[in-house]
mmCIF file of N, CA and C in Angstrom:
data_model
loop_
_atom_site.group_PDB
_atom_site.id
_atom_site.type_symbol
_atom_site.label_atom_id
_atom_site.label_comp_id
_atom_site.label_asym_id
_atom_site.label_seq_id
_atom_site.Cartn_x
_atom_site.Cartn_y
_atom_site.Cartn_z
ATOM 1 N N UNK A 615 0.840 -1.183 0.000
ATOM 2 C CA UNK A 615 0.000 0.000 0.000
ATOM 3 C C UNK A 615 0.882 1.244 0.000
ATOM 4 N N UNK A 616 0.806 2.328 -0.803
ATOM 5 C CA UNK A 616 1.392 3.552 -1.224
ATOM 6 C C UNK A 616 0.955 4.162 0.480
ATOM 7 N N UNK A 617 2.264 5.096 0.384
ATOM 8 C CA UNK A 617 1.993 5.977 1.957
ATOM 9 C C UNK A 617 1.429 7.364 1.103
ATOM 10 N N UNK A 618 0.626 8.212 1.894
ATOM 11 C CA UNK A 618 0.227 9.377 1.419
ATOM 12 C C UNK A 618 1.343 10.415 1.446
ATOM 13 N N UNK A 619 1.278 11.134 0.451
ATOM 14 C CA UNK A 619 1.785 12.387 0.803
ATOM 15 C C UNK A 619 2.750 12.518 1.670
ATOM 16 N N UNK A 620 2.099 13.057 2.882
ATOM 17 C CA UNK A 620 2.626 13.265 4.067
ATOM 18 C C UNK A 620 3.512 12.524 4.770
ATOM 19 N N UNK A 621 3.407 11.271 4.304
ATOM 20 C CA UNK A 621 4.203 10.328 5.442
ATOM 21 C C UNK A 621 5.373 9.472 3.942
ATOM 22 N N UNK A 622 5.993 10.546 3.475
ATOM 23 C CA UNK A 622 6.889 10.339 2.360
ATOM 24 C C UNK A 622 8.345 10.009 3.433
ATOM 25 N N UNK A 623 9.187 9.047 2.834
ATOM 26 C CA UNK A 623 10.349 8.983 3.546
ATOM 27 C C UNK A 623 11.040 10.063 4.378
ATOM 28 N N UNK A 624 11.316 10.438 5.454
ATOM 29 C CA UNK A 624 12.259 11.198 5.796
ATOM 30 C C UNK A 624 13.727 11.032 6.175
ATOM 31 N N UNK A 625 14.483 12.428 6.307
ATOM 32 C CA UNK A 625 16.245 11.747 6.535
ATOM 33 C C UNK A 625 16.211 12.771 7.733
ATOM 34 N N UNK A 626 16.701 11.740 8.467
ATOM 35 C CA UNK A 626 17.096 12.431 10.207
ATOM 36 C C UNK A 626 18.419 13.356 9.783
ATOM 37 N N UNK A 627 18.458 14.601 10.200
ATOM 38 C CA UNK A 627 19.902 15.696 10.386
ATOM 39 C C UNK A 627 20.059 16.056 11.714
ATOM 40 N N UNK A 628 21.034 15.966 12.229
ATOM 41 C CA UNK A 628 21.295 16.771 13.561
ATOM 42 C C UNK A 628 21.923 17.939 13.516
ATOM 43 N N UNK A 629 21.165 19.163 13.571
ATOM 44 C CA UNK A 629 21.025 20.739 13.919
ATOM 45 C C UNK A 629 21.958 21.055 15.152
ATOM 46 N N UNK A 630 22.482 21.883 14.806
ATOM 47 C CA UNK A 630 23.007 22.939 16.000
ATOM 48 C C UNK A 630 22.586 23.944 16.058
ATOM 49 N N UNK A 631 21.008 24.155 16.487
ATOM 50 C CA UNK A 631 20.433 25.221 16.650
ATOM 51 C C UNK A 631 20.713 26.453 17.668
ATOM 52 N N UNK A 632 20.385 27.752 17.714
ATOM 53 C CA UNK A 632 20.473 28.704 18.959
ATOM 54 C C UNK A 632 19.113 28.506 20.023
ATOM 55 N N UNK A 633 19.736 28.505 21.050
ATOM 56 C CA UNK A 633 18.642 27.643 21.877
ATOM 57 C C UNK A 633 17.412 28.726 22.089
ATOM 58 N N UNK A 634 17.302 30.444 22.246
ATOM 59 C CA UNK A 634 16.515 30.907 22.106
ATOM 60 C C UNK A 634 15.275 30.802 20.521
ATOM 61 N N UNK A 635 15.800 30.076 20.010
ATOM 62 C CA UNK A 635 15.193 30.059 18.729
ATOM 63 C C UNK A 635 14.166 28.685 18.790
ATOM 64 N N UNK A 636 15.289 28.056 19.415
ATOM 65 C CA UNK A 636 14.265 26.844 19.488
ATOM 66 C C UNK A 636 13.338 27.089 20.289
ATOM 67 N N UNK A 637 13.284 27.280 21.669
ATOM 68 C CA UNK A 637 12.333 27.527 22.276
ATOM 69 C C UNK A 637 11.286 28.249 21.823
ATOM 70 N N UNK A 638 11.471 29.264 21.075
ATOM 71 C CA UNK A 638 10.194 30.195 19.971
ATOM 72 C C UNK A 638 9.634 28.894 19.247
ATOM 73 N N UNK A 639 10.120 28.162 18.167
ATOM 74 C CA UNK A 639 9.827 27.552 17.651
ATOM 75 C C UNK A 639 8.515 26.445 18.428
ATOM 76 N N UNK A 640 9.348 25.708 19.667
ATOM 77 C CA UNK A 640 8.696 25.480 20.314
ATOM 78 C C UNK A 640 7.061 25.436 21.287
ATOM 79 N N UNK A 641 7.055 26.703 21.599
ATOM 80 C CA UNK A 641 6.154 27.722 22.080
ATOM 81 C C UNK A 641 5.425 27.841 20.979
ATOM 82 N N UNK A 642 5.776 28.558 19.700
ATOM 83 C CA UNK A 642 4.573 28.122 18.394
ATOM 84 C C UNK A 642 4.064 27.130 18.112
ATOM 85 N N UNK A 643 4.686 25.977 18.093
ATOM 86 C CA UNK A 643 4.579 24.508 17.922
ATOM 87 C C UNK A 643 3.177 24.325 18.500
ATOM 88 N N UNK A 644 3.424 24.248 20.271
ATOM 89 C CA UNK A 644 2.645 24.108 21.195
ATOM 90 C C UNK A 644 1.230 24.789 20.743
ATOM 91 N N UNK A 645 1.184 26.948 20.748
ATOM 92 C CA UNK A 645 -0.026 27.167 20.548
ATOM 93 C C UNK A 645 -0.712 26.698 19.432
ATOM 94 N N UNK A 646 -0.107 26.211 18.179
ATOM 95 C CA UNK A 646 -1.006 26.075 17.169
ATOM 96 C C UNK A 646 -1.256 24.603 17.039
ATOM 97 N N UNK A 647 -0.584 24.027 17.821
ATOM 98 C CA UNK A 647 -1.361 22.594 18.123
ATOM 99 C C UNK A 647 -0.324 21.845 17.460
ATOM 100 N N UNK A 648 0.996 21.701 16.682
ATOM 101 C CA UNK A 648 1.390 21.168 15.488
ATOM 102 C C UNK A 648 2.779 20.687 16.157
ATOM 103 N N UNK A 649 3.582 19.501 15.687
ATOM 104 C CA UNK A 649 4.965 19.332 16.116
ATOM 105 C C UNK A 649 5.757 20.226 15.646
ATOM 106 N N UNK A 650 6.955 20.277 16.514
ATOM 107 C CA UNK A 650 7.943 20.834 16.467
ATOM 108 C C UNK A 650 8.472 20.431 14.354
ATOM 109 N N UNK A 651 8.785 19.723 14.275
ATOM 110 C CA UNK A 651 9.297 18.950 12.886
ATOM 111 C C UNK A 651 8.208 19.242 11.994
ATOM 112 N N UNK A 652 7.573 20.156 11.779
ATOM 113 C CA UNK A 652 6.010 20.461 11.230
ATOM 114 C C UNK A 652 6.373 21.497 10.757
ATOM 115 N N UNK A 653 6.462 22.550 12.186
ATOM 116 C CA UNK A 653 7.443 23.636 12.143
ATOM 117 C C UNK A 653 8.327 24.163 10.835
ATOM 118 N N UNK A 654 9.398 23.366 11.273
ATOM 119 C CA UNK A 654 10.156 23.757 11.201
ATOM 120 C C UNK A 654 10.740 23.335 9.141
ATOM 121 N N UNK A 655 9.565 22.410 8.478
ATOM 122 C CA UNK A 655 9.866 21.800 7.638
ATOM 123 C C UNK A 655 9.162 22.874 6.874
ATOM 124 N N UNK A 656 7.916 23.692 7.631
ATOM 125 C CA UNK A 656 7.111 24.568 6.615
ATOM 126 C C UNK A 656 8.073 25.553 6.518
ATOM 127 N N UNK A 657 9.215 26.308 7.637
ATOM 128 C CA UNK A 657 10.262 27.188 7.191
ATOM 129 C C UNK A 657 11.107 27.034 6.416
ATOM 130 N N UNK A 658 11.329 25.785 6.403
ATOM 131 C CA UNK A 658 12.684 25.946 5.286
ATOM 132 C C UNK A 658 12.416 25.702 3.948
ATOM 133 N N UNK A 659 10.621 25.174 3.809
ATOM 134 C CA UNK A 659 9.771 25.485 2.502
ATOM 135 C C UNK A 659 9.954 26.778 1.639
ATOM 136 N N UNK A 660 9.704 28.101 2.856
ATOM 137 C CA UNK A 660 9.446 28.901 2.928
ATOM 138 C C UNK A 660 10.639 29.520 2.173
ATOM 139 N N UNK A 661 11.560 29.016 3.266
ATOM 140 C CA UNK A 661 12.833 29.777 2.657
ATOM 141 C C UNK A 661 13.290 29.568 1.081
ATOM 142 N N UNK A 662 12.789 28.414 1.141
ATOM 143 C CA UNK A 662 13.562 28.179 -0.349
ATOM 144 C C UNK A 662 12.606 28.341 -1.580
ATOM 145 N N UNK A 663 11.255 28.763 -1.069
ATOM 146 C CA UNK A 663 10.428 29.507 -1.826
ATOM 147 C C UNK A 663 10.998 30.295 -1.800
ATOM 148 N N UNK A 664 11.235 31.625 -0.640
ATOM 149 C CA UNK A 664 12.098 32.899 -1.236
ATOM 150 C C UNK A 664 13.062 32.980 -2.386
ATOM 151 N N UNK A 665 14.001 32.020 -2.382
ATOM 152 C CA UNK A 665 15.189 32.174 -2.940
ATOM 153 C C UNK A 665 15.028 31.756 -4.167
ATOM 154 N N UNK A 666 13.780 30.892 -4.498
ATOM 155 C CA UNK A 666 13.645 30.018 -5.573
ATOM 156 C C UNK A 666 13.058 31.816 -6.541
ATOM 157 N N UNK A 667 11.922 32.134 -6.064
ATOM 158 C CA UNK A 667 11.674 33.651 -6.480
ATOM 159 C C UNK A 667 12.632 34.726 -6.668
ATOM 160 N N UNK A 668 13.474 34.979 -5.819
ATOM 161 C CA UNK A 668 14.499 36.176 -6.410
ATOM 162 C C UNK A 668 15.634 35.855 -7.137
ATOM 163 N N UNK A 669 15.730 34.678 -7.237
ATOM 164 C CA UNK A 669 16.901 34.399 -8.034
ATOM 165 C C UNK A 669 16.359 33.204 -9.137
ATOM 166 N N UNK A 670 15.051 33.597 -10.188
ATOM 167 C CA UNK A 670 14.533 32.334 -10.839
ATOM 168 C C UNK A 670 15.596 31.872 -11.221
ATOM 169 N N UNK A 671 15.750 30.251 -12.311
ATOM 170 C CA UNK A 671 16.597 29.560 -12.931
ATOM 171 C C UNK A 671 16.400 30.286 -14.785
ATOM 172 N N UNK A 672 17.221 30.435 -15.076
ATOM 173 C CA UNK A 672 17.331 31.344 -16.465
ATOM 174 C C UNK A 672 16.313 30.349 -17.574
ATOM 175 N N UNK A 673 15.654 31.013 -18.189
ATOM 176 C CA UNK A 673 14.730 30.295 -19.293
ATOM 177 C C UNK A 673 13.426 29.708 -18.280
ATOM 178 N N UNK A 674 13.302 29.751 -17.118
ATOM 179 C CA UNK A 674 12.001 29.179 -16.616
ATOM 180 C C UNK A 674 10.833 29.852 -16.426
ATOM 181 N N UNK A 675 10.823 31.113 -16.989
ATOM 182 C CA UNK A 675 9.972 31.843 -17.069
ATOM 183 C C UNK A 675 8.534 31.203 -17.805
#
C-alpha cells in the first residue's frame, strides 16, 4: 500500500540550533497545536520559496 503524501520517507539531520530560537519555535509549535518537525519543515519550505523567487533559474519563465 502507497503511503500518502505526508508520510513520504524522511532523513534524520542533527542541527546545532540557537537555543533561544528553538524555544520560539517550540512555544509556536505548542499554541497552534502542530509538532515541532512540522514547524520547522514549513520554514525551510518557505525559505527556499524565497530564494527560488528572487533568483529564478534562467529560461524558466
Amino acid at each position: 500500500m502507497a503511503k500518502p503524501a505526508k508520510e513520504l520517507a524522511k532523513k534524520t539531520y542533527a542541527l546545532r540550533l540557537n537555543r533561544g530560537l528553538m524555544l520560539e519555535v517550540q512555544h509556536l509549535a505548542l499554541d497552534q497545536d502542530r509538532y515541532v518537525n512540522e514547524m520547522i519543515e514549513e520554514a525551510v519550505r518557505d525559505f527556499l520559496k524565497k530564494y527560488r523567487e528572487k533568483n529564478p533559474k534562467k529560461g524558466a519563465e
